[in-house]
Short mmCIF file of C-alpha atoms and ligand atoms in Angstrom, two decimals:
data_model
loop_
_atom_site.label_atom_id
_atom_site.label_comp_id
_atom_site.label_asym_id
_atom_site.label_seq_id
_atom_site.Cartn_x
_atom_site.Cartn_y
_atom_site.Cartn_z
CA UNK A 1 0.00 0.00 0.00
CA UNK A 2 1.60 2.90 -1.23
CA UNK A 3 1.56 6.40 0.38
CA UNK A 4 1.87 10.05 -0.15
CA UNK A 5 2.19 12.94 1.89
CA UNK A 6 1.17 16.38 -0.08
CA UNK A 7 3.00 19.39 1.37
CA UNK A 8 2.88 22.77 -0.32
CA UNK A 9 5.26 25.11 0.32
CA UNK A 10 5.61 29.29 -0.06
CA UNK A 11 8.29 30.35 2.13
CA UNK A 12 8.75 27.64 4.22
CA UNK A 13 13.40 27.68 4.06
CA UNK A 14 12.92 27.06 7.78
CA UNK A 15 10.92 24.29 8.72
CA UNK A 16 10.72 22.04 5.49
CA UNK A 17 14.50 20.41 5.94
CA UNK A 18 13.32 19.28 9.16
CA UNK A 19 9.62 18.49 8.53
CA UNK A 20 10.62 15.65 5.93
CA UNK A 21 13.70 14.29 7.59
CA UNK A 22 10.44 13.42 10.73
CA UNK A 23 8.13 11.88 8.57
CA UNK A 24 10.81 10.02 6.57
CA UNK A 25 12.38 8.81 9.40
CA UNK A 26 9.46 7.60 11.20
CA UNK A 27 7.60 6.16 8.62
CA UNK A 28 9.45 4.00 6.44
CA UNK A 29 7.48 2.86 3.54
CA UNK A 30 5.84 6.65 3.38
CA UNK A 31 6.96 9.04 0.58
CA UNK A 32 6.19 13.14 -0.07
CA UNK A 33 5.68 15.72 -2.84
CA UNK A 34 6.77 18.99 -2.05
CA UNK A 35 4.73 21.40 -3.92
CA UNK A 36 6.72 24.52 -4.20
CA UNK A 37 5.45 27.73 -5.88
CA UNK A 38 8.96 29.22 -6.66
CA UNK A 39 9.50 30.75 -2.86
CA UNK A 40 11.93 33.22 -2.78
CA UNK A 41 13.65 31.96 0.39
CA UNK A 42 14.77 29.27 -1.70
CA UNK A 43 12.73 25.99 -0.02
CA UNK A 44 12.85 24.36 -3.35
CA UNK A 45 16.96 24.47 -3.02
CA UNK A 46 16.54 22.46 0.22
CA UNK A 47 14.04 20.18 -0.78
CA UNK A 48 16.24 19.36 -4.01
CA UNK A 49 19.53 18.78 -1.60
CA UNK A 50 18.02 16.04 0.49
CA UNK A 51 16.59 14.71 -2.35
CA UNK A 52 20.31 13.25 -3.51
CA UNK A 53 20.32 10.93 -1.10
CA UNK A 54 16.52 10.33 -0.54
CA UNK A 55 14.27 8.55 -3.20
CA UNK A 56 10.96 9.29 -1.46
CA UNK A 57 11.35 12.83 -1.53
CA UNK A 58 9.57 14.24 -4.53
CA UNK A 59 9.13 18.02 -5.79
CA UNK A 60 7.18 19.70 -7.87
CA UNK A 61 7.68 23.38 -8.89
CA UNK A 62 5.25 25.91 -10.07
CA UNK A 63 6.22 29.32 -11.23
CA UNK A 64 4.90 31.71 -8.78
CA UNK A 65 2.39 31.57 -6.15
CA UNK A 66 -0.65 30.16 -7.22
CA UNK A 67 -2.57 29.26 -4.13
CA UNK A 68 -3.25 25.87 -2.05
CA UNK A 69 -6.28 24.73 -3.50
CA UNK A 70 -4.58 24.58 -6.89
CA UNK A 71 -1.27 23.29 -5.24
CA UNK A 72 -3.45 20.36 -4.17
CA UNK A 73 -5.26 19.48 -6.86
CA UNK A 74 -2.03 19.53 -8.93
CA UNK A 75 -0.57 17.11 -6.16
CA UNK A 76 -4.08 14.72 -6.52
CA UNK A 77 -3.37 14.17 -9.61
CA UNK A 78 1.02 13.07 -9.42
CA UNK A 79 -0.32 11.03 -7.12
CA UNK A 80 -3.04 9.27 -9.27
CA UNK A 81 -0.82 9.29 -12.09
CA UNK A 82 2.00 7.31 -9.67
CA UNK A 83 -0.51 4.44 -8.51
CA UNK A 84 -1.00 5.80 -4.28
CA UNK A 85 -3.47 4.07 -2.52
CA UNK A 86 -3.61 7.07 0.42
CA UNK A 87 -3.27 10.58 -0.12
CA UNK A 88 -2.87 13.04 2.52
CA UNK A 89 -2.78 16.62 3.00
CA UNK A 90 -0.30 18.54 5.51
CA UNK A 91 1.13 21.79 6.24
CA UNK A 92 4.69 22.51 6.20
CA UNK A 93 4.98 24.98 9.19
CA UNK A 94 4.36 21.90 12.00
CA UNK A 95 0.97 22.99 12.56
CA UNK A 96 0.19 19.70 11.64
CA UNK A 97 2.31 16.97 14.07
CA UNK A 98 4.33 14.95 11.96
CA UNK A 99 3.74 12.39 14.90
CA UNK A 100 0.07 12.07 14.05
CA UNK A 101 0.55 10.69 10.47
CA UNK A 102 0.42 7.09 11.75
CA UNK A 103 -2.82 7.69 13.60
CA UNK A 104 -4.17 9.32 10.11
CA UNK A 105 -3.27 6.20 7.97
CA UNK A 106 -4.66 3.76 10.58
CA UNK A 107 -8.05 5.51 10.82
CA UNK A 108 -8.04 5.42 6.25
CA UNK A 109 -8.07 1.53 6.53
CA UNK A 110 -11.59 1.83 7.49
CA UNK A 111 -12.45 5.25 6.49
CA UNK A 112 -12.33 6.85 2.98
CA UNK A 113 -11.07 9.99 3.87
CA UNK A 114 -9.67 11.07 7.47
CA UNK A 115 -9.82 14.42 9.05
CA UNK A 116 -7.43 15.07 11.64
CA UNK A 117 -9.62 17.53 13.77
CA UNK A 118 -9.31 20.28 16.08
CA UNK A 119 -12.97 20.46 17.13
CA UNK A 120 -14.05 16.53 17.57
CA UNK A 121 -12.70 16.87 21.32
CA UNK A 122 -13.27 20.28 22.40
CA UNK A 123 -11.07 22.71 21.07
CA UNK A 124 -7.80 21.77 20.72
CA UNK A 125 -5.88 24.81 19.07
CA UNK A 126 -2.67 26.05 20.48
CA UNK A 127 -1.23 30.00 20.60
CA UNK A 128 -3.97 31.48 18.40
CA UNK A 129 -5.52 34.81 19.13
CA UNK A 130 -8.66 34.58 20.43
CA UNK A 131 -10.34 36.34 17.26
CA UNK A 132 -8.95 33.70 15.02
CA UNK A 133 -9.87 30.97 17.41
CA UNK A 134 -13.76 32.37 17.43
CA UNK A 135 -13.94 32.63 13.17
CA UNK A 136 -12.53 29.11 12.55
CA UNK A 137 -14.93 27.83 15.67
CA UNK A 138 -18.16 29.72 13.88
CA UNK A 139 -17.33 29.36 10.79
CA UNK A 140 -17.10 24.90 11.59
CA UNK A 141 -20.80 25.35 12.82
CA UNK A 142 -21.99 27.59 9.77
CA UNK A 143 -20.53 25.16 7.31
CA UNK A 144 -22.99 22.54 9.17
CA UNK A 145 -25.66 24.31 9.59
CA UNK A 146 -25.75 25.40 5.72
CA UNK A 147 -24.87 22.11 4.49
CA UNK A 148 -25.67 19.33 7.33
CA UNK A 149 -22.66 17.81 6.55
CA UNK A 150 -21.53 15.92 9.46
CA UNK A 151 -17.94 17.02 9.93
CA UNK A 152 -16.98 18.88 12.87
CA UNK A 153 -13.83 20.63 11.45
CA UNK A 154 -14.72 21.00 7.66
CA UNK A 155 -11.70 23.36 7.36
CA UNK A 156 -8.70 21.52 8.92
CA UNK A 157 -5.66 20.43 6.17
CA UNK A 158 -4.44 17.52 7.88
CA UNK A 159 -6.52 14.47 5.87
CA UNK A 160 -6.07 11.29 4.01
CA UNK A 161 -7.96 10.19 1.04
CA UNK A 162 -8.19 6.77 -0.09
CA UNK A 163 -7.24 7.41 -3.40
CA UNK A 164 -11.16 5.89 -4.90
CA UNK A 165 -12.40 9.22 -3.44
CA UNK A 166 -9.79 11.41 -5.33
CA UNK A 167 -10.61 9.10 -8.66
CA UNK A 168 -14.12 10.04 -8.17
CA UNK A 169 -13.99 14.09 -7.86
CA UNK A 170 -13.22 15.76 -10.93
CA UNK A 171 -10.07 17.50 -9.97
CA UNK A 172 -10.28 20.09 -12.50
CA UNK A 173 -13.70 21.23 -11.83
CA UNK A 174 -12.21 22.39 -8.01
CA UNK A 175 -12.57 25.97 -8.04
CA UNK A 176 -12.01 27.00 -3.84
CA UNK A 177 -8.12 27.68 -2.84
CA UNK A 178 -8.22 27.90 0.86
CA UNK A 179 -10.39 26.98 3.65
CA UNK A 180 -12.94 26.70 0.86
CA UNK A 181 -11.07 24.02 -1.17
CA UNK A 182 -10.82 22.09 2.19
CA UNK A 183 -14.70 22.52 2.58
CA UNK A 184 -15.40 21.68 -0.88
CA UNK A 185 -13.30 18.26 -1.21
CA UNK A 186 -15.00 17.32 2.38
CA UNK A 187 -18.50 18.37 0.84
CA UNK A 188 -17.75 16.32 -2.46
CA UNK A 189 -16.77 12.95 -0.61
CA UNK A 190 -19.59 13.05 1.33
CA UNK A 191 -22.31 14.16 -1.29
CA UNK A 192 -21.10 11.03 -3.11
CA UNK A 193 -21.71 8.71 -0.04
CA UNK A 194 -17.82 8.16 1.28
CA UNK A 195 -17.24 7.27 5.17
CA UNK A 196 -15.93 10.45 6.15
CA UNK A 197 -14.07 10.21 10.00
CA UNK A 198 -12.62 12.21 12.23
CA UNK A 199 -9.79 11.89 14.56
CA UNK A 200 -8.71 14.45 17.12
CA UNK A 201 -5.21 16.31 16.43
CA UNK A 202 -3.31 19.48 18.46
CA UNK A 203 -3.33 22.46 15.70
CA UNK A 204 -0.34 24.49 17.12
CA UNK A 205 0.20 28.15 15.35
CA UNK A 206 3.66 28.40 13.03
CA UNK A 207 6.48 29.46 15.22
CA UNK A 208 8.83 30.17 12.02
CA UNK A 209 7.82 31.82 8.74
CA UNK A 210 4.87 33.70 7.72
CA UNK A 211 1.49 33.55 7.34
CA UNK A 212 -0.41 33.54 3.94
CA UNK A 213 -3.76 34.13 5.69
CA UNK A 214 -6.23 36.89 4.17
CA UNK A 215 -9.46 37.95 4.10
CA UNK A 216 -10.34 36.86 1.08
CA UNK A 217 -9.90 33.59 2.18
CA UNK A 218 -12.60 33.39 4.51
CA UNK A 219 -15.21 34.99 2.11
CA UNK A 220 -14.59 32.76 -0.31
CA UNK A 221 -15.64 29.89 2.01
CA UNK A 222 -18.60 31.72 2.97
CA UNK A 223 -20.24 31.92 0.09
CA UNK A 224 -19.21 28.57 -1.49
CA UNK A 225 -20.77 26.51 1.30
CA UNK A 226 -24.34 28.21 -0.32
CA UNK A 227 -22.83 27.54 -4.01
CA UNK A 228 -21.99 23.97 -3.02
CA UNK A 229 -25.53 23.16 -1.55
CA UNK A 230 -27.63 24.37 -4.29
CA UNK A 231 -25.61 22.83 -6.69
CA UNK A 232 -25.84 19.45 -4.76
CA UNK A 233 -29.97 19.97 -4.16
CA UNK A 234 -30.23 20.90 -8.35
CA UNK A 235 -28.32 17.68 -8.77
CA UNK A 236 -25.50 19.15 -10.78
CA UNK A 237 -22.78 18.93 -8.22
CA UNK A 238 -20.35 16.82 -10.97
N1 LIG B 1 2.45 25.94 -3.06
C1 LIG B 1 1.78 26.82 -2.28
N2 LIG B 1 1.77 26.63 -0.93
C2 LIG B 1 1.11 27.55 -0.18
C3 LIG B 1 0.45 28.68 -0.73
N3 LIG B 1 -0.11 29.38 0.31
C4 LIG B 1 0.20 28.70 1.43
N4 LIG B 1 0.93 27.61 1.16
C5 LIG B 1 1.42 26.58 2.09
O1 LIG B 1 0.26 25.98 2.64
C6 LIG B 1 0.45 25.65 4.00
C7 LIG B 1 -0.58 26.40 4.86
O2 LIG B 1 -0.35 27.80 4.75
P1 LIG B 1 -0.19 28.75 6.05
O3 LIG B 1 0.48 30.01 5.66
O4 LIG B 1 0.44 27.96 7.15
O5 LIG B 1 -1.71 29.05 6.35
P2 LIG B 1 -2.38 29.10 7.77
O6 LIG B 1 -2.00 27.87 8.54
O7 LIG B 1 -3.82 29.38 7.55
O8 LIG B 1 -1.67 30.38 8.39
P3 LIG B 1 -0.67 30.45 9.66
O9 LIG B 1 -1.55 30.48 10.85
O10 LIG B 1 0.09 31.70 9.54
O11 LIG B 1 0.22 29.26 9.64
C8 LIG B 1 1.89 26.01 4.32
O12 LIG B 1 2.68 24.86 4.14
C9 LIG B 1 2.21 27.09 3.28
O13 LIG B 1 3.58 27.17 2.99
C10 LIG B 1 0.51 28.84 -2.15
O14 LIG B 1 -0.02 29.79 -2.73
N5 LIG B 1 1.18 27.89 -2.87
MG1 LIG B 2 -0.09 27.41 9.03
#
């Protein structure tokens, strides 16, 4: 069983060096893309210099920022292409604990796609402001409430897919980037009936590098929770 941890990267020199040589280290059958959108602090140089003397590093480069959503999809499909059974999602700045990948690929044995989440056990986010901490809570419950979908944290970016679920989105017809793509590839599994499961994870803010949060982020998931549900009640969600 074959699989592949998506990272995309903008600006991430300081943490990536030591985010693979973690996951490569403690899982040793697991492999990861790198999805780099030409960063200007050079993380594509140090992904490239580990990968001389590690296979399971792989990289792919875009040629300027281009946002997550389309980062992701573009990872999907490499990983398609290159015959993964699990496909997961993480962030590069350690919000994500390298140490929970092994929980994440346990829970996809019996699950089609695995959200590691910060709201299935209370609220377990670490050294965010308070403001930011009340938006992602609210906006979890507004996503249900528009859309009954029942996923506690429909905006978290720690996952695994079993790769029948990526086969049976069409990638290319993903429009969201941020907190909305992660919505939208939740919504699409589950309109189409896959076991969707959660599993509690520690979200702990980036300590090095910047943000690429904005404000346009979060309206774009507002309104596409409203876009997704009429398009799934007209029947044309394809
Ligand atoms: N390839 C690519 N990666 C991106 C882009 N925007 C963000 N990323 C990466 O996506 C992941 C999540 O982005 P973050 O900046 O951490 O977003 P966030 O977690 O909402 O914001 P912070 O709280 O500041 O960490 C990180 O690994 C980023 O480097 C982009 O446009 N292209
Ligand atoms: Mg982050």
């Amino acid at each position: 069983m074959k699989a592949l941890v998506i990272i995309p990267t903008y600006n991430e020199v300081e943490n990536i060096s030591r985010l693979l040589g973690i996951l490569l280290a403690d899982n040793p059958a697991l492999e990861v893309l790198v999805l780099d959108d030409n960063s200007p602090d050079g993380t594509a140089q140090a992904v490239k210099s580990m990968m001389e003397s590690e296979a399971r590093i792989h990289l792919i480069e875009r040629p300027r920022k281009m946002g997550l959503g389309s980062a992701y999809v573009t990872g999907f499909k490499y990983a398609l292409a290159n015959g993964f059974d699990y496909i997961m999602e993480m962030d590069a700045d350690f919000s994500h604990n390298p140490a929970d990948v092994p929980r994440l690929l346990a829970a996809a044995q019996t699950s089609d796609l695995v959200i590691g989440s910060r709201y299935s056990n209370g609220v377990n986010i670490v050294n965010w402001p308070f403001k930011r901490l009340l938006i992602s809570y609210f906006a979890s419950k507004y996503v249900r409430i528009i859309t009954s979908m029942p996923v506690k944290d429909p905006t978290g970016g720690f996952k695994c897919f079993n790769r029948k679920v990526l086969e049976s989105i069409n990638l290319d017809r993903i429009l969201s980037d941020g907190y909305a793509f992660q919505i939208e590839m939740n919504f699409r599994a589950w309109a189409q009936g896959f076991r969707i499961k959660e599993i509690p994870i520690i979200f702990t803010e980036r300590i090095n590098g910047v943000s690429k949060m904005s404000k346009h982020i979060v309206w774009e998931a507002a309104w596409m929770v409203w876009h997704l549900q009429f398009r799934k009640l007209l029947g044309s969600l394809h």
